[in-house]
């Protein structure tokens, strides 16, 4: 049986590579992006590689956009088995220089985006008795390390970690809900000097997206190893 994965913020960077690697692993992939032109171009690239990838427009900051995407998928009889909450922004202002608008944007994308998609897609997983949720978080939001990321980013990723635990606790063990840190990755966000490629960054992501029934849930990972929240 072919499982379907939906990836947010997938027109570039880690999200785009996640779509490629998930499709190579045999999943049907729904590549989503807020910008239809950028998103469909990226999906076409993967289709040209022979991969089973379709495109849906999805801006995670808008509830109506999430609801419309879920409706279009239901109309296509597509059931989301795997949800990868990858869309992210990285504001770097220090706390006392942080505008409320920047803080709100970080919370909207990095935290509330996953809140909306989990509310839209996890109930179906729970009903069908199978689901995998991968929240692309960051060591920058690790409470035990004192939230080392920039203020708005770290706070939102700490919130995403908290959301991971709440959603994991709200569903049965057949839906695995985990967070992961991809490391420092060469993308627009990570910059050209980062040590990791997007391919390396997606190894743990794909592993969590395809966990067996006895795999872990309610945990935070880097390089396939559990790390403290
Ligand atoms: P990236 O290259 O900047 O890509 C971010 C993606 O998120 C883009 O596709 C962007 O779309 C999308 N996005 C932003 N706002 C959105 C919205 N409202 N709705 C839907 N999509 C939206 O970053 P990346 O490095 O691939 O990061 C992916 C994830 O990994 C993020 O959650 C990030 O926090 C996490 N992470 C990255 C690193 C790193 O070193 N790169 C380290 C730790 C964690 P547009 O093209 O339309 O802007």
mmCIF file of C-alpha atoms and ligand atoms in Angstrom:
data_model
loop_
_atom_site.group_PDB
_atom_site.id
_atom_site.type_symbol
_atom_site.label_atom_id
_atom_site.label_comp_id
_atom_site.label_asym_id
_atom_site.label_seq_id
_atom_site.Cartn_x
_atom_site.Cartn_y
_atom_site.Cartn_z
ATOM 1 C CA UNK A 1 0.000 0.000 0.000
ATOM 2 C CA UNK A 2 1.419 3.382 -1.021
ATOM 3 C CA UNK A 3 1.444 5.902 1.810
ATOM 4 C CA UNK A 4 0.977 9.606 1.121
ATOM 5 C CA UNK A 5 3.163 12.299 2.662
ATOM 6 C CA UNK A 6 2.392 16.010 2.742
ATOM 7 C CA UNK A 7 5.323 18.393 3.237
ATOM 8 C CA UNK A 8 4.906 22.093 4.045
ATOM 9 C CA UNK A 9 7.245 24.827 2.811
ATOM 10 C CA UNK A 10 8.580 22.446 0.187
ATOM 11 C CA UNK A 11 9.427 24.648 -2.789
ATOM 12 C CA UNK A 12 13.076 24.819 -1.693
ATOM 13 C CA UNK A 13 15.605 23.787 0.911
ATOM 14 C CA UNK A 14 15.020 20.900 3.304
ATOM 15 C CA UNK A 15 11.327 20.641 2.375
ATOM 16 C CA UNK A 16 12.073 20.130 -1.319
ATOM 17 C CA UNK A 17 14.756 17.539 -0.553
ATOM 18 C CA UNK A 18 12.364 15.821 1.877
ATOM 19 C CA UNK A 19 9.845 15.478 -0.977
ATOM 20 C CA UNK A 20 12.529 13.933 -3.201
ATOM 21 C CA UNK A 21 13.730 11.493 -0.530
ATOM 22 C CA UNK A 22 10.215 10.501 0.549
ATOM 23 C CA UNK A 23 9.247 9.836 -3.072
ATOM 24 C CA UNK A 24 12.450 7.824 -3.564
ATOM 25 C CA UNK A 25 11.430 5.835 -0.469
ATOM 26 C CA UNK A 26 8.201 4.908 -2.281
ATOM 27 C CA UNK A 27 5.696 7.379 -0.853
ATOM 28 C CA UNK A 28 3.280 9.457 -2.905
ATOM 29 C CA UNK A 29 4.219 13.027 -2.056
ATOM 30 C CA UNK A 30 2.134 16.179 -1.881
ATOM 31 C CA UNK A 31 4.600 19.054 -2.175
ATOM 32 C CA UNK A 32 3.023 22.185 -0.751
ATOM 33 C CA UNK A 33 4.158 25.794 -0.883
ATOM 34 C CA UNK A 34 2.583 29.164 -0.283
ATOM 35 C CA UNK A 35 3.545 30.463 -3.729
ATOM 36 C CA UNK A 36 1.818 28.463 -6.495
ATOM 37 C CA UNK A 37 4.359 29.368 -9.209
ATOM 38 C CA UNK A 38 7.396 28.434 -7.087
ATOM 39 C CA UNK A 39 5.682 25.339 -5.709
ATOM 40 C CA UNK A 40 4.483 23.924 -9.008
ATOM 41 C CA UNK A 41 7.904 24.564 -10.578
ATOM 42 C CA UNK A 42 9.560 22.558 -7.797
ATOM 43 C CA UNK A 43 7.002 19.754 -8.104
ATOM 44 C CA UNK A 44 7.581 19.674 -11.884
ATOM 45 C CA UNK A 45 11.329 19.263 -11.263
ATOM 46 C CA UNK A 46 10.706 16.187 -9.134
ATOM 47 C CA UNK A 47 8.138 14.816 -11.589
ATOM 48 C CA UNK A 48 10.782 15.176 -14.325
ATOM 49 C CA UNK A 49 12.999 12.923 -12.172
ATOM 50 C CA UNK A 50 10.234 10.281 -12.442
ATOM 51 C CA UNK A 51 8.957 10.786 -8.888
ATOM 52 C CA UNK A 52 5.317 10.594 -7.754
ATOM 53 C CA UNK A 53 4.837 14.162 -6.565
ATOM 54 C CA UNK A 54 1.827 16.445 -6.847
ATOM 55 C CA UNK A 55 1.518 20.087 -5.866
ATOM 56 C CA UNK A 56 -0.970 21.857 -3.594
ATOM 57 C CA UNK A 57 -0.909 25.495 -2.568
ATOM 58 C CA UNK A 58 -0.665 25.876 1.213
ATOM 59 C CA UNK A 59 0.189 28.919 3.280
ATOM 60 C CA UNK A 60 0.491 27.601 6.819
ATOM 61 C CA UNK A 61 -0.225 31.025 8.334
ATOM 62 C CA UNK A 62 -3.802 30.991 7.016
ATOM 63 C CA UNK A 63 -6.426 28.669 8.426
ATOM 64 C CA UNK A 64 -8.513 29.090 5.248
ATOM 65 C CA UNK A 65 -5.550 27.980 3.126
ATOM 66 C CA UNK A 66 -5.024 24.860 5.257
ATOM 67 C CA UNK A 67 -8.755 24.063 5.140
ATOM 68 C CA UNK A 68 -8.922 24.585 1.362
ATOM 69 C CA UNK A 69 -5.888 22.336 0.832
ATOM 70 C CA UNK A 70 -7.455 19.616 3.000
ATOM 71 C CA UNK A 71 -10.704 19.922 1.007
ATOM 72 C CA UNK A 72 -8.947 19.649 -2.358
ATOM 73 C CA UNK A 73 -7.073 16.552 -1.155
ATOM 74 C CA UNK A 74 -10.319 14.978 0.084
ATOM 75 C CA UNK A 75 -11.884 15.712 -3.341
ATOM 76 C CA UNK A 76 -8.934 13.886 -4.942
ATOM 77 C CA UNK A 77 -9.454 10.993 -2.444
ATOM 78 C CA UNK A 78 -5.969 11.628 -1.083
ATOM 79 C CA UNK A 79 -5.507 10.653 2.559
ATOM 80 C CA UNK A 80 -2.501 12.132 4.316
ATOM 81 C CA UNK A 81 -0.635 9.368 6.191
ATOM 82 C CA UNK A 82 2.535 11.358 6.849
ATOM 83 C CA UNK A 83 2.676 15.049 7.711
ATOM 84 C CA UNK A 84 5.997 16.890 7.613
ATOM 85 C CA UNK A 85 5.759 20.316 9.219
ATOM 86 C CA UNK A 86 8.804 21.907 7.629
ATOM 87 C CA UNK A 87 7.803 25.492 6.715
ATOM 88 C CA UNK A 88 9.917 27.894 8.694
ATOM 89 C CA UNK A 89 11.264 31.415 9.015
ATOM 90 C CA UNK A 90 14.398 32.511 10.858
ATOM 91 C CA UNK A 91 14.228 36.027 12.302
ATOM 92 C CA UNK A 92 17.523 36.899 13.963
ATOM 93 C CA UNK A 93 16.750 40.006 16.041
ATOM 94 C CA UNK A 94 17.844 39.915 19.652
ATOM 95 C CA UNK A 95 15.034 40.029 22.210
ATOM 96 C CA UNK A 96 14.995 43.776 22.972
ATOM 97 C CA UNK A 97 15.158 44.646 19.256
ATOM 98 C CA UNK A 98 12.353 42.323 18.340
ATOM 99 C CA UNK A 99 9.223 43.924 16.833
ATOM 100 C CA UNK A 100 5.931 42.341 17.745
ATOM 101 C CA UNK A 101 5.215 41.865 14.011
ATOM 102 C CA UNK A 102 8.391 39.800 13.596
ATOM 103 C CA UNK A 103 7.569 37.767 16.695
ATOM 104 C CA UNK A 104 4.050 37.149 15.379
ATOM 105 C CA UNK A 105 5.373 36.027 11.980
ATOM 106 C CA UNK A 106 7.717 33.549 13.636
ATOM 107 C CA UNK A 107 4.921 32.130 15.785
ATOM 108 C CA UNK A 108 2.547 32.050 12.799
ATOM 109 C CA UNK A 109 4.894 30.027 10.594
ATOM 110 C CA UNK A 110 7.094 28.036 12.980
ATOM 111 C CA UNK A 111 4.459 27.138 15.564
ATOM 112 C CA UNK A 112 0.864 27.884 14.550
ATOM 113 C CA UNK A 113 1.429 26.513 11.050
ATOM 114 C CA UNK A 114 1.995 23.073 12.566
ATOM 115 C CA UNK A 115 -0.916 23.600 14.972
ATOM 116 C CA UNK A 116 -3.225 24.175 11.970
ATOM 117 C CA UNK A 117 -1.940 21.279 9.858
ATOM 118 C CA UNK A 118 -2.026 18.879 12.824
ATOM 119 C CA UNK A 119 -5.629 19.852 13.492
ATOM 120 C CA UNK A 120 -6.467 19.359 9.811
ATOM 121 C CA UNK A 121 -4.682 16.068 9.123
ATOM 122 C CA UNK A 122 -4.014 14.132 12.350
ATOM 123 C CA UNK A 123 -7.662 13.230 13.137
ATOM 124 C CA UNK A 124 -7.837 11.313 9.818
ATOM 125 C CA UNK A 125 -4.641 9.452 10.730
ATOM 126 C CA UNK A 126 -6.079 8.532 14.128
ATOM 127 C CA UNK A 127 -9.317 7.309 12.505
ATOM 128 C CA UNK A 128 -7.475 5.192 9.963
ATOM 129 C CA UNK A 129 -5.071 3.818 12.590
ATOM 130 C CA UNK A 130 -1.840 4.947 10.940
ATOM 131 C CA UNK A 131 0.049 8.213 10.941
ATOM 132 C CA UNK A 132 3.482 9.773 11.135
ATOM 133 C CA UNK A 133 4.050 13.426 11.999
ATOM 134 C CA UNK A 134 7.519 14.947 11.713
ATOM 135 C CA UNK A 135 7.922 18.435 13.095
ATOM 136 C CA UNK A 136 11.085 20.038 11.723
ATOM 137 C CA UNK A 137 12.260 21.842 14.816
ATOM 138 C CA UNK A 138 15.711 22.998 15.886
ATOM 139 C CA UNK A 139 18.207 22.656 18.694
ATOM 140 C CA UNK A 140 17.665 26.439 18.833
ATOM 141 C CA UNK A 141 14.399 25.697 20.642
ATOM 142 C CA UNK A 142 15.783 23.180 23.138
ATOM 143 C CA UNK A 143 14.695 24.198 26.657
ATOM 144 C CA UNK A 144 17.403 22.074 28.250
ATOM 145 C CA UNK A 145 20.037 24.044 26.327
ATOM 146 C CA UNK A 146 18.504 27.381 27.342
ATOM 147 C CA UNK A 147 16.866 28.127 23.946
ATOM 148 C CA UNK A 148 20.131 28.964 22.134
ATOM 149 C CA UNK A 149 18.410 30.119 18.908
ATOM 150 C CA UNK A 150 17.593 33.787 18.148
ATOM 151 C CA UNK A 151 14.692 34.975 20.352
ATOM 152 C CA UNK A 152 11.660 34.773 18.039
ATOM 153 C CA UNK A 153 12.922 31.594 16.394
ATOM 154 C CA UNK A 154 13.907 29.833 19.611
ATOM 155 C CA UNK A 155 10.652 30.649 21.359
ATOM 156 C CA UNK A 156 8.596 29.430 18.392
ATOM 157 C CA UNK A 157 10.617 26.210 18.027
ATOM 158 C CA UNK A 158 10.333 25.550 21.775
ATOM 159 C CA UNK A 159 6.589 25.966 21.226
ATOM 160 C CA UNK A 160 6.746 23.532 18.303
ATOM 161 C CA UNK A 161 8.440 21.015 20.595
ATOM 162 C CA UNK A 162 5.654 21.526 23.145
ATOM 163 C CA UNK A 163 3.052 21.088 20.381
ATOM 164 C CA UNK A 164 4.757 17.833 19.376
ATOM 165 C CA UNK A 165 4.321 16.463 22.889
ATOM 166 C CA UNK A 166 0.713 17.602 23.177
ATOM 167 C CA UNK A 167 -0.300 16.094 19.816
ATOM 168 C CA UNK A 168 1.594 12.867 20.580
ATOM 169 C CA UNK A 169 -0.262 12.627 23.888
ATOM 170 C CA UNK A 170 -3.617 13.297 22.220
ATOM 171 C CA UNK A 171 -3.426 10.353 19.802
ATOM 172 C CA UNK A 172 -2.828 6.644 20.219
ATOM 173 C CA UNK A 173 0.509 4.927 19.660
ATOM 174 C CA UNK A 174 -0.372 4.116 16.027
ATOM 175 C CA UNK A 175 0.219 7.779 15.162
ATOM 176 C CA UNK A 176 3.887 8.614 15.795
ATOM 177 C CA UNK A 177 4.472 12.298 16.476
ATOM 178 C CA UNK A 178 8.090 13.400 16.751
ATOM 179 C CA UNK A 179 10.244 16.486 16.401
ATOM 180 C CA UNK A 180 13.710 16.625 14.873
ATOM 181 C CA UNK A 181 16.643 18.961 14.429
ATOM 182 C CA UNK A 182 18.204 18.701 10.960
ATOM 183 C CA UNK A 183 21.510 20.225 12.072
ATOM 184 C CA UNK A 184 22.983 23.291 10.358
ATOM 185 C CA UNK A 185 22.121 22.924 6.697
ATOM 186 C CA UNK A 186 23.152 24.659 3.443
ATOM 187 C CA UNK A 187 19.836 26.258 2.423
ATOM 188 C CA UNK A 188 18.679 29.863 2.092
ATOM 189 C CA UNK A 189 18.085 29.762 5.844
ATOM 190 C CA UNK A 190 21.321 28.029 6.812
ATOM 191 C CA UNK A 191 23.545 29.883 4.328
ATOM 192 C CA UNK A 192 26.335 28.569 2.073
ATOM 193 C CA UNK A 193 28.787 27.989 4.951
ATOM 194 C CA UNK A 194 26.678 25.377 6.732
ATOM 195 C CA UNK A 195 28.347 21.970 7.065
ATOM 196 C CA UNK A 196 25.386 19.787 6.054
ATOM 197 C CA UNK A 197 23.707 19.152 2.734
ATOM 198 C CA UNK A 198 19.934 18.994 2.481
ATOM 199 C CA UNK A 199 20.284 15.289 1.638
ATOM 200 C CA UNK A 200 22.110 14.649 4.935
ATOM 201 C CA UNK A 201 19.508 16.761 6.764
ATOM 202 C CA UNK A 202 16.618 14.662 5.500
ATOM 203 C CA UNK A 203 17.955 11.275 6.649
ATOM 204 C CA UNK A 204 16.405 11.547 10.128
ATOM 205 C CA UNK A 205 13.295 13.172 8.679
ATOM 206 C CA UNK A 206 12.599 10.266 6.289
ATOM 207 C CA UNK A 207 13.402 7.745 9.044
ATOM 208 C CA UNK A 208 10.784 9.374 11.319
ATOM 209 C CA UNK A 209 8.293 9.630 8.442
ATOM 210 C CA UNK A 210 8.515 5.879 7.809
ATOM 211 C CA UNK A 211 8.893 4.529 11.359
ATOM 212 C CA UNK A 212 7.689 0.973 11.930
ATOM 213 C CA UNK A 213 4.768 0.296 14.284
ATOM 214 C CA UNK A 214 7.079 -0.246 17.243
ATOM 215 C CA UNK A 215 9.010 2.965 16.539
ATOM 216 C CA UNK A 216 9.271 5.883 18.969
ATOM 217 C CA UNK A 217 6.768 8.680 19.462
ATOM 218 C CA UNK A 218 6.714 11.876 21.537
ATOM 219 C CA UNK A 219 10.482 12.394 21.198
ATOM 220 C CA UNK A 220 13.045 14.828 19.758
ATOM 221 C CA UNK A 221 15.804 13.559 17.445
ATOM 222 C CA UNK A 222 18.994 14.560 15.735
ATOM 223 C CA UNK A 223 20.915 12.076 13.576
ATOM 224 C CA UNK A 224 18.373 9.366 14.493
ATOM 225 C CA UNK A 225 19.292 9.743 18.172
ATOM 226 C CA UNK A 226 16.979 11.040 20.864
ATOM 227 C CA UNK A 227 18.059 14.436 22.252
ATOM 228 C CA UNK A 228 16.736 16.337 25.297
ATOM 229 C CA UNK A 229 13.835 18.735 24.652
HETATM 230 P P1 LIG B 1 14.490 27.767 3.745
HETATM 231 O O1 LIG B 1 15.369 27.337 2.642
HETATM 232 O O2 LIG B 1 14.466 29.176 4.170
HETATM 233 O O3 LIG B 1 13.002 27.286 3.382
HETATM 234 C C1 LIG B 1 11.918 27.629 4.187
HETATM 235 C C2 LIG B 1 10.662 27.201 3.476
HETATM 236 O O4 LIG B 1 9.538 27.566 4.295
HETATM 237 C C3 LIG B 1 10.467 27.882 2.119
HETATM 238 O O5 LIG B 1 9.960 26.942 1.201
HETATM 239 C C4 LIG B 1 9.436 28.943 2.431
HETATM 240 O O6 LIG B 1 8.642 29.320 1.315
HETATM 241 C C5 LIG B 1 8.599 28.187 3.448
HETATM 242 N N1 LIG B 1 7.663 29.062 4.152
HETATM 243 C C6 LIG B 1 7.905 30.203 4.834
HETATM 244 N N2 LIG B 1 6.757 30.730 5.259
HETATM 245 C C7 LIG B 1 5.752 29.912 4.831
HETATM 246 C C8 LIG B 1 4.354 29.917 4.937
HETATM 247 N N3 LIG B 1 3.709 30.921 5.559
HETATM 248 N N4 LIG B 1 3.639 28.893 4.401
HETATM 249 C C9 LIG B 1 4.266 27.890 3.751
HETATM 250 N N5 LIG B 1 5.598 27.844 3.584
HETATM 251 C C10 LIG B 1 6.328 28.849 4.125
HETATM 252 O O7 LIG B 1 14.805 26.949 5.085
HETATM 253 P P2 LIG B 1 15.290 25.441 5.358
HETATM 254 O O8 LIG B 1 16.674 25.525 5.832
HETATM 255 O O9 LIG B 1 14.928 24.552 4.244
HETATM 256 O O10 LIG B 1 14.394 25.139 6.641
HETATM 257 C C11 LIG B 1 13.380 24.155 6.677
HETATM 258 C C12 LIG B 1 13.055 23.875 8.134
HETATM 259 O O11 LIG B 1 14.245 23.395 8.798
HETATM 260 C C13 LIG B 1 12.593 25.104 8.920
HETATM 261 O O12 LIG B 1 11.532 24.752 9.771
HETATM 262 C C14 LIG B 1 13.827 25.464 9.725
HETATM 263 O O13 LIG B 1 13.513 26.175 10.893
HETATM 264 C C15 LIG B 1 14.436 24.114 9.997
HETATM 265 N N6 LIG B 1 15.864 24.177 10.333
HETATM 266 C C16 LIG B 1 16.766 24.586 9.389
HETATM 267 C C17 LIG B 1 18.116 24.641 9.744
HETATM 268 C C18 LIG B 1 19.174 25.061 8.744
HETATM 269 O O14 LIG B 1 20.362 25.124 9.112
HETATM 270 N N7 LIG B 1 18.838 25.344 7.483
HETATM 271 C C19 LIG B 1 18.533 24.308 11.043
HETATM 272 C C20 LIG B 1 17.565 23.887 11.975
HETATM 273 C C21 LIG B 1 16.240 23.823 11.599
HETATM 274 P P3 LIG B 1 8.980 30.655 0.409
HETATM 275 O O15 LIG B 1 9.996 30.211 -0.615
HETATM 276 O O16 LIG B 1 7.643 31.000 -0.169
HETATM 277 O O17 LIG B 1 9.520 31.685 1.343
#
